[in-house]
PDB file of C-alpha atoms in Angstrom:
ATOM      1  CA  UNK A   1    -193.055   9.259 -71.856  1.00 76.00           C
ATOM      2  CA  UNK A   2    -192.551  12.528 -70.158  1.00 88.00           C
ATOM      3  CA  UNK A   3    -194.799  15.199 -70.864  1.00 93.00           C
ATOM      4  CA  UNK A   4    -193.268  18.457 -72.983  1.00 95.00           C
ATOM      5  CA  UNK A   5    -193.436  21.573 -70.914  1.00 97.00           C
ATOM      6  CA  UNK A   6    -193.269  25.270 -72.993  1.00 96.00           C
ATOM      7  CA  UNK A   7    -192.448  27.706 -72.157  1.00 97.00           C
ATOM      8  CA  UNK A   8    -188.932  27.040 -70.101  1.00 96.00           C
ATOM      9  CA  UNK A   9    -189.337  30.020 -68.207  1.00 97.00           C
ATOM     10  CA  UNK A  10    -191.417  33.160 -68.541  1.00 97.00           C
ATOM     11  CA  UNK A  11    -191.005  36.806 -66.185  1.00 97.00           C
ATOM     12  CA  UNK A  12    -194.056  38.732 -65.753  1.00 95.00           C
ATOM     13  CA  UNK A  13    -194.208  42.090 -63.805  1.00 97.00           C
ATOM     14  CA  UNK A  14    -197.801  41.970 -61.233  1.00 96.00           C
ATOM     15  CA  UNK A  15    -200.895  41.699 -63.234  1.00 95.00           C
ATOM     16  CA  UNK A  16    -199.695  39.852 -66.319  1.00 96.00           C
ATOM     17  CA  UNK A  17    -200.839  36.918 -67.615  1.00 96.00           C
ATOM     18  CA  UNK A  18    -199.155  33.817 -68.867  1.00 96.00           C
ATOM     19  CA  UNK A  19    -199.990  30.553 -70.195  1.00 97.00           C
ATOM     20  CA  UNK A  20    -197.813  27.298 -69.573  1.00 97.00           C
ATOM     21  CA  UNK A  21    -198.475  24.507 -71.701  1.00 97.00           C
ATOM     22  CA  UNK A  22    -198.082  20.515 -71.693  1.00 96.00           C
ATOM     23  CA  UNK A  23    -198.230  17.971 -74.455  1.00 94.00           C
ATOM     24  CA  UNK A  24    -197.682  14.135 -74.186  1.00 90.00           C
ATOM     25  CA  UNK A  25    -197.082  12.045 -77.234  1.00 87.00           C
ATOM     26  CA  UNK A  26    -199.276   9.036 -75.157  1.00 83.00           C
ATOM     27  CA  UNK A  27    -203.132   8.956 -74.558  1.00 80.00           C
ATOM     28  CA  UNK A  28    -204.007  10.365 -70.992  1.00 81.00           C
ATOM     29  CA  UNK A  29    -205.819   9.455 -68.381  1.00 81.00           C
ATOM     30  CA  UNK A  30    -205.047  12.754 -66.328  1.00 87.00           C
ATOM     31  CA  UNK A  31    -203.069  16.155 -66.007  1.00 91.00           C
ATOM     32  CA  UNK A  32    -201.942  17.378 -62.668  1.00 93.00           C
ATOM     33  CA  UNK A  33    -200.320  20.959 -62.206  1.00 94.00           C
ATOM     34  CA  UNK A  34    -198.128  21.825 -59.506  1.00 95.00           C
ATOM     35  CA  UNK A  35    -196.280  24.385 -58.462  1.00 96.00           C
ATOM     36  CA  UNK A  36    -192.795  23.965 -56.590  1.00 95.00           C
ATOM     37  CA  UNK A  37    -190.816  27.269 -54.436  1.00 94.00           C
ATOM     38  CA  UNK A  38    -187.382  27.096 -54.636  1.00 90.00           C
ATOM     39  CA  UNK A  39    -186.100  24.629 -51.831  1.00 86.00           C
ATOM     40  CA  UNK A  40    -189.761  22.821 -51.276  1.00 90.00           C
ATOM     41  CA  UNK A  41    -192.359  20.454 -52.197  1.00 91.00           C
ATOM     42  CA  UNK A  42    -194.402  20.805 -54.749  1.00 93.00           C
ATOM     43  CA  UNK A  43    -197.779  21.552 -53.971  1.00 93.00           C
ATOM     44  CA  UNK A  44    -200.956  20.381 -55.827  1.00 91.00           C
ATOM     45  CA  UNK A  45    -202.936  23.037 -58.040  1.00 91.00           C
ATOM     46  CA  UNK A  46    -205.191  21.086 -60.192  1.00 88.00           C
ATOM     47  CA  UNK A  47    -206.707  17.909 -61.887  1.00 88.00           C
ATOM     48  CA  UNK A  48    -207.939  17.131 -64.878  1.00 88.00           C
ATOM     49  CA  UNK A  49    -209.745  13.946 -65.064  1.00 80.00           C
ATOM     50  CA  UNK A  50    -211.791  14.266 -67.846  1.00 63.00           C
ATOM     51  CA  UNK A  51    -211.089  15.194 -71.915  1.00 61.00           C
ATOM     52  CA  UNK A  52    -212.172  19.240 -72.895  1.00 59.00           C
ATOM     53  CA  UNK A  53    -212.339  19.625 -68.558  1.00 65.00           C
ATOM     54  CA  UNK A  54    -211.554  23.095 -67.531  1.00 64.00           C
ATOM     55  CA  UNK A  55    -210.860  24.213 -64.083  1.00 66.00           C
ATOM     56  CA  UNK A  56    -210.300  26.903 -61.896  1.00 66.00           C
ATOM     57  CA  UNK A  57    -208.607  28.044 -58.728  1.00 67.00           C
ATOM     58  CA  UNK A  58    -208.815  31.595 -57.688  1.00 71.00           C
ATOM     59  CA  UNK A  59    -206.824  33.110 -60.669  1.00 85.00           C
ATOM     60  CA  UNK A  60    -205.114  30.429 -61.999  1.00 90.00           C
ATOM     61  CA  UNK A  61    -207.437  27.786 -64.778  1.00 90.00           C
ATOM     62  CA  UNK A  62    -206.160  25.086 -66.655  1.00 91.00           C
ATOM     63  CA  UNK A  63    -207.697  23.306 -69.755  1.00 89.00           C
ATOM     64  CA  UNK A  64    -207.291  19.756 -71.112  1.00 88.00           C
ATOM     65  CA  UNK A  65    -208.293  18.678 -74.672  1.00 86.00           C
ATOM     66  CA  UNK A  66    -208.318  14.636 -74.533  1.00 82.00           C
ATOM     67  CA  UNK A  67    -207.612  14.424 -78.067  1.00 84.00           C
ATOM     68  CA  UNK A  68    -204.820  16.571 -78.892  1.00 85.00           C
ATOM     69  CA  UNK A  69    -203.099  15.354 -75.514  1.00 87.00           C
ATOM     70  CA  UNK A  70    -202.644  18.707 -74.307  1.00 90.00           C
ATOM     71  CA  UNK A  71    -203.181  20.882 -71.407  1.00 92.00           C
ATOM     72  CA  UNK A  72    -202.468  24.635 -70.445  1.00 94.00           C
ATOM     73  CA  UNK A  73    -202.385  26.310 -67.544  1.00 95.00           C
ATOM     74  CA  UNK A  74    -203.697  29.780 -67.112  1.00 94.00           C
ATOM     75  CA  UNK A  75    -202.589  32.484 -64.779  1.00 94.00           C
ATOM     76  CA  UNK A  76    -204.385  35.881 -64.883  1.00 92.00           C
ATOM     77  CA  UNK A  77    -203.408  39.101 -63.032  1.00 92.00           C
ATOM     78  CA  UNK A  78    -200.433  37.464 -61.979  1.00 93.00           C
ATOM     79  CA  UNK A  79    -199.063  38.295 -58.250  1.00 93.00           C
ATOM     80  CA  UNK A  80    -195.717  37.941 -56.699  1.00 95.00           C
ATOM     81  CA  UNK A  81    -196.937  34.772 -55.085  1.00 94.00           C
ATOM     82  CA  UNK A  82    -197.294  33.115 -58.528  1.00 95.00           C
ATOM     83  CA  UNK A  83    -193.367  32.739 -58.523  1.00 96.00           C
ATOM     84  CA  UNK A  84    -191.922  29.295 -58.462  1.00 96.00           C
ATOM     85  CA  UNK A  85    -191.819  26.075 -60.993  1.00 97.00           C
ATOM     86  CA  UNK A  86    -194.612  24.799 -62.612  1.00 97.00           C
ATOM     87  CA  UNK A  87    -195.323  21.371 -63.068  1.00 97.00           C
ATOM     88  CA  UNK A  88    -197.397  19.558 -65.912  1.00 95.00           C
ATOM     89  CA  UNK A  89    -197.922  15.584 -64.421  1.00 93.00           C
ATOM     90  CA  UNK A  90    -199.722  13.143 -66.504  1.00 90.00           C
ATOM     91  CA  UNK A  91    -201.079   9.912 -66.068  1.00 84.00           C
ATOM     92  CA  UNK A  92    -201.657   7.168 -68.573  1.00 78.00           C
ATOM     93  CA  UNK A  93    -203.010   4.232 -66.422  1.00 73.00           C
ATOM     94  CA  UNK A  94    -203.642   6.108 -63.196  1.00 67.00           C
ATOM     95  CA  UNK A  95    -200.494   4.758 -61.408  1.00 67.00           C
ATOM     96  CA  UNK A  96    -197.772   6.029 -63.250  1.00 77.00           C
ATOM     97  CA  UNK A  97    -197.676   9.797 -62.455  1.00 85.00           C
ATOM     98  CA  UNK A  98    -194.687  11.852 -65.072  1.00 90.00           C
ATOM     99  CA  UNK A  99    -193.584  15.685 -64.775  1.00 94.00           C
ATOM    100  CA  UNK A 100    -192.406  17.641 -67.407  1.00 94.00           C
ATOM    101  CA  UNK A 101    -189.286  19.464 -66.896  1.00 95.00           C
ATOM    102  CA  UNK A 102    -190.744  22.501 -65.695  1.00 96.00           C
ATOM    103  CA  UNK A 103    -191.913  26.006 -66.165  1.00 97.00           C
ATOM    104  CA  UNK A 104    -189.922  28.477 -64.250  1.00 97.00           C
ATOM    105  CA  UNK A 105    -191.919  31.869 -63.547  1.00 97.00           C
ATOM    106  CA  UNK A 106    -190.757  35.122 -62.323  1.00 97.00           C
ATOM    107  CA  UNK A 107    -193.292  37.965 -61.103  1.00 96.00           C
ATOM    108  CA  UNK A 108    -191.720  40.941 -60.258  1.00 96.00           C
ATOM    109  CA  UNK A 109    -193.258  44.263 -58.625  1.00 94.00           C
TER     110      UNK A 109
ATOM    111  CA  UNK B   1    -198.026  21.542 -44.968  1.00 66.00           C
ATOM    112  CA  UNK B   2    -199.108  18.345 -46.419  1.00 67.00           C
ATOM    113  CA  UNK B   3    -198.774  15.693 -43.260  1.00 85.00           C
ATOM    114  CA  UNK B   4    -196.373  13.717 -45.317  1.00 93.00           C
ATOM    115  CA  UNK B   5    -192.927  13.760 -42.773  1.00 94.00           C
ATOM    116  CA  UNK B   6    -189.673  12.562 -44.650  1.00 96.00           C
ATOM    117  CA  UNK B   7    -186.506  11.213 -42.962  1.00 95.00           C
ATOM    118  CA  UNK B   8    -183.438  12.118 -42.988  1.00 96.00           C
ATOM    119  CA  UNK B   9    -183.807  15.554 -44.329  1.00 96.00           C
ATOM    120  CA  UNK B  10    -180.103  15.200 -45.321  1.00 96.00           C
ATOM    121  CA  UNK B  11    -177.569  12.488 -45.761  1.00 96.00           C
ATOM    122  CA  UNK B  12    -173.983  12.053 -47.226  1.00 98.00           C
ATOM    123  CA  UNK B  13    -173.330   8.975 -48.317  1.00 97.00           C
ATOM    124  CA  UNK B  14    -170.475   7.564 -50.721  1.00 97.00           C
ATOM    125  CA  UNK B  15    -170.149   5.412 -53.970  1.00 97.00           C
ATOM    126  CA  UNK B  16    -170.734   1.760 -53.018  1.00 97.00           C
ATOM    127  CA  UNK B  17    -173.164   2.110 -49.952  1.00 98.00           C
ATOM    128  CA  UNK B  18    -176.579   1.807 -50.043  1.00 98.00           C
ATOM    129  CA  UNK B  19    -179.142   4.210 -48.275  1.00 98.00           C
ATOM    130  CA  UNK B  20    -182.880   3.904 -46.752  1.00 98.00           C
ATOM    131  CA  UNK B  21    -185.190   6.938 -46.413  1.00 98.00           C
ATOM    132  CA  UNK B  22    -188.645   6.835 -44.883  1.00 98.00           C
ATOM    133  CA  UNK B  23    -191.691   8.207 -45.521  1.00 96.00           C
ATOM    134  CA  UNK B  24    -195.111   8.466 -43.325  1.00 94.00           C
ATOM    135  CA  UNK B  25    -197.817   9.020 -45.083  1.00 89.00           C
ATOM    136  CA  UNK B  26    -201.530  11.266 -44.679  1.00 83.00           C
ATOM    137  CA  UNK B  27    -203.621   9.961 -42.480  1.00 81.00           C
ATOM    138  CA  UNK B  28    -206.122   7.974 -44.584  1.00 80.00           C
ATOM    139  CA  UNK B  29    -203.940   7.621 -48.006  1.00 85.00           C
ATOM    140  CA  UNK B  30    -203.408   3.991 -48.890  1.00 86.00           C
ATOM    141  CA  UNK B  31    -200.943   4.993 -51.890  1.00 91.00           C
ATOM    142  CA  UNK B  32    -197.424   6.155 -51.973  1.00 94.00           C
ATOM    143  CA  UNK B  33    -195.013   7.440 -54.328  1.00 94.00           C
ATOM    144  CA  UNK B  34    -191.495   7.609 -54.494  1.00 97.00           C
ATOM    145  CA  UNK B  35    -189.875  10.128 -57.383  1.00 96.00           C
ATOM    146  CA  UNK B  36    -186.310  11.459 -57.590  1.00 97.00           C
ATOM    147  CA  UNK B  37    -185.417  15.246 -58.463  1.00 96.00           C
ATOM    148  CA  UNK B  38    -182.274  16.114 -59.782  1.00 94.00           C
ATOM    149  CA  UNK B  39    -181.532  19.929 -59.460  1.00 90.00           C
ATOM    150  CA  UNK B  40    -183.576  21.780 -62.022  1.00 88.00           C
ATOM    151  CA  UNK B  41    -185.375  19.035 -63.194  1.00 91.00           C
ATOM    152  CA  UNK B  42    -188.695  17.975 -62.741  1.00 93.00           C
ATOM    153  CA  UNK B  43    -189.471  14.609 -60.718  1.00 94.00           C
ATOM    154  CA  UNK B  44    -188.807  11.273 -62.365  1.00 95.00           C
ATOM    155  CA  UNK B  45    -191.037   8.575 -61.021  1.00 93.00           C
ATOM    156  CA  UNK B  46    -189.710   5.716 -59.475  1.00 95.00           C
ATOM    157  CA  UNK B  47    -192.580   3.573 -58.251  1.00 94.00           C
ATOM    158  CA  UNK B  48    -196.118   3.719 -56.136  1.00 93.00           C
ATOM    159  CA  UNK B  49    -197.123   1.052 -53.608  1.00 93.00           C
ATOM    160  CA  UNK B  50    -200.511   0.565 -52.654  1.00 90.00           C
ATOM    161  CA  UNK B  51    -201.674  -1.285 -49.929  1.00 89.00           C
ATOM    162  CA  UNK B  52    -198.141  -2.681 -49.585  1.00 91.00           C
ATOM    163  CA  UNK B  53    -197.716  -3.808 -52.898  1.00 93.00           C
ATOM    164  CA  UNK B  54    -195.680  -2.435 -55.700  1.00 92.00           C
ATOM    165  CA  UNK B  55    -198.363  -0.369 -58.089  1.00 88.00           C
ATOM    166  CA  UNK B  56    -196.174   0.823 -60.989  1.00 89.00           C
ATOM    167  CA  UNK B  57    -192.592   1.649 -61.554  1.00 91.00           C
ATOM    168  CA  UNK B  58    -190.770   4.286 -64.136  1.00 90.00           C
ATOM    169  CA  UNK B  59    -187.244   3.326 -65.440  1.00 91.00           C
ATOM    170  CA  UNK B  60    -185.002   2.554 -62.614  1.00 96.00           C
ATOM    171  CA  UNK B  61    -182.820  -0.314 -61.784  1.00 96.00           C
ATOM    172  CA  UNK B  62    -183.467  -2.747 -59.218  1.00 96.00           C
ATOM    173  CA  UNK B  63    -180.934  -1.613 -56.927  1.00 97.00           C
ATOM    174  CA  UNK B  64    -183.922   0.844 -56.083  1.00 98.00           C
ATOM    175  CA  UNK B  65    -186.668  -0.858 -54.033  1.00 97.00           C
ATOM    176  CA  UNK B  66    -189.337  -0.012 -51.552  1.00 96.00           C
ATOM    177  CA  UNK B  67    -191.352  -1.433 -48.951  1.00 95.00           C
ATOM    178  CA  UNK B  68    -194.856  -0.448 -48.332  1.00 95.00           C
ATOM    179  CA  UNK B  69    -196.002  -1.289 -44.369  1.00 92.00           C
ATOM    180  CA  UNK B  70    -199.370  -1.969 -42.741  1.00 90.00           C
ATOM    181  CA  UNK B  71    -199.696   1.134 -41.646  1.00 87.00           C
ATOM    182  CA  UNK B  72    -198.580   2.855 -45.204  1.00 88.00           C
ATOM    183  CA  UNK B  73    -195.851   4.406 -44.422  1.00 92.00           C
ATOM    184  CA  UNK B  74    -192.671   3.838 -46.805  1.00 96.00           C
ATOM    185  CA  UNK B  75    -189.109   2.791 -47.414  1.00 97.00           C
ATOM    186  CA  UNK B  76    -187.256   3.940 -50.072  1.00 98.00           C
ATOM    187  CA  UNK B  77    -183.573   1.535 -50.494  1.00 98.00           C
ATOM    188  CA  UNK B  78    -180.802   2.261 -52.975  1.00 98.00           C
ATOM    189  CA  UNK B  79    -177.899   0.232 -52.792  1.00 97.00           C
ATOM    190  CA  UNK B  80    -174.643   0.298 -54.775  1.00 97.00           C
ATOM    191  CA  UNK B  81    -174.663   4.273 -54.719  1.00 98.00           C
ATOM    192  CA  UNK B  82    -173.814   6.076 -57.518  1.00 97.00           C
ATOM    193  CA  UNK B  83    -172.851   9.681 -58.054  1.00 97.00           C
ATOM    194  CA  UNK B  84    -175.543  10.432 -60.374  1.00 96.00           C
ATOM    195  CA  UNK B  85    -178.346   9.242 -57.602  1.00 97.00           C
ATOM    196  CA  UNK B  86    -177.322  12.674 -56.369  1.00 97.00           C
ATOM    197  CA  UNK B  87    -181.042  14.458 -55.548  1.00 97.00           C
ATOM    198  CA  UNK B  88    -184.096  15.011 -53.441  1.00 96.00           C
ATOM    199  CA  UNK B  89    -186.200  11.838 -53.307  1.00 98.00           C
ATOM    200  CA  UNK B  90    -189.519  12.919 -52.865  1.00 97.00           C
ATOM    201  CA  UNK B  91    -192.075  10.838 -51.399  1.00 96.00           C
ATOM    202  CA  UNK B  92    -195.451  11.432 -51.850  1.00 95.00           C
ATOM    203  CA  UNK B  93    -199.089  10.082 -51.179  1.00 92.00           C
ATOM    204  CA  UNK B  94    -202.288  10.400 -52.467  1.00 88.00           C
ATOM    205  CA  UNK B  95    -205.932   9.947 -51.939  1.00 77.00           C
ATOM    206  CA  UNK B  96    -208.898   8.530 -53.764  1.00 75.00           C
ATOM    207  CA  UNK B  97    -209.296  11.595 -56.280  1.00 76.00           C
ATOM    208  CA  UNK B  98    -205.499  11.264 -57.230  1.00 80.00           C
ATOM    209  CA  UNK B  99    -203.784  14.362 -55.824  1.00 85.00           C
ATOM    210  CA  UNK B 100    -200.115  13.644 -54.747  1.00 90.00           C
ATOM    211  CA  UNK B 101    -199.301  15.153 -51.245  1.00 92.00           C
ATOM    212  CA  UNK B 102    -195.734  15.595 -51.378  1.00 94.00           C
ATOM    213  CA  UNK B 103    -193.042  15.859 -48.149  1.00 94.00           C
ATOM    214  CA  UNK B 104    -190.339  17.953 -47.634  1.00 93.00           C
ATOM    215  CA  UNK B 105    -188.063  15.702 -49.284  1.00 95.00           C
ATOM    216  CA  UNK B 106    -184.759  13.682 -48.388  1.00 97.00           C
ATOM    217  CA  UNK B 107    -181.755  15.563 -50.135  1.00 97.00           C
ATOM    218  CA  UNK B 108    -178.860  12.671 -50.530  1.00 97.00           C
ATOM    219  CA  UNK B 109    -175.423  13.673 -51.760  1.00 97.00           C
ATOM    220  CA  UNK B 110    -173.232  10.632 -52.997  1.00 97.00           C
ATOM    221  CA  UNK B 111    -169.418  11.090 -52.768  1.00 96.00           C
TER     222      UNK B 111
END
């Protein structure tokens, strides 16, 4: 039931872009990104409540088509900030939050 | 930070003994989360209370419980330790529009 996180790990140097992705097998009833420093919590980014929803905060947008069960998350002009893990969640019946395995990104100067 | 506070931060415990880590809550959130992260994984859920009632649970045994008080804060209990329960239990809680609020985290190392 865990959602499929690609890719494993991406490096960027400052101002790239990547994309993570996040599939589930299982209708959804939500997909939450987070993002997690080495040696803390993860913090919230986004949700995505609703099927074809986009959102955006500051440079970093995510997408989420309802009906292929997928969602990607969208970093532009990348900074060394951006580093850390990135986390797809995803709900099925609104109580049962899973995480993919994780996205590990690298910006370097 | 996130006003979710974790206790202990740290613990050693061995094979055989059982464990309890707490977990207060943001002000206001009725709903709390438990999830386990091994290192370099992502977090598995374990279960949610809400409003002191268990909510939903992911595949664990019961030898992992909770408690949910009046006041929402949280108990996490393992007992029987493994070596494998070897992680950071996260605990996290979460408002009306769904967003988890995670705390610092409770690393436990089983011996």
């Amino acid at each position: 039931q865990q959602p499929v996180q690609s890719p494993q790990a991406v490096i960027l140097r400052e101002g790239e872009d990547a994309v993570i992705n996040c599939s589930s097998s299982k209708a959804l009833y939500s997909v939450h990104w987070y993002r997690q420093k080495h040696g803390e919590a993860p913090v919230f980014l986004m949700i995505l409540l609703k099927g074809g929803e986009q959102k955006g905060h500051e440079k970093i947008s995510a997408s989420f088509n309802e009906k292929k069960q997928q969602s990607s998350l969208y970093l532009t002009a990348s900074q060394l900030s951006y580093s850390g893990t990135y986390f797809c969640g995803t709900e099925r019946m609104g109580n049962d939050m899973r995480f993919g395995a994780g996205t590990r990104l690298t910006v370097k100067p | 930070e996130t006003g979710v506070t974790q206790s202990p931060t740290h613990l050693i415990k061995t094979r055989g003994q059982q464990v309890t880590l707490r977990c207060s809550s943001q002000s206001g959130h009725n709903t709390v989360s438990w999830y386990q992260q091994a290192l370099g994984q992502g977090p598995q859920f374990i279960f949610q209370y809400y409003r002191e009632e268990e909510n939903g649970r992911g595949n664990f045994p019961p030898r992992f419980s909770g408690l949910q008080f009046p006041n929402y804060s949280s108990e996490l209990n393992v007992n029987a330790l493994e070596l494998d329960d070897s992680a950071l239990y996260l605990c996290a809680s979460s408002s009306m529009t769904g967003e988890l609020f995670f705390g610092e985290g409770s690393r436990l190392t089983v011996l």
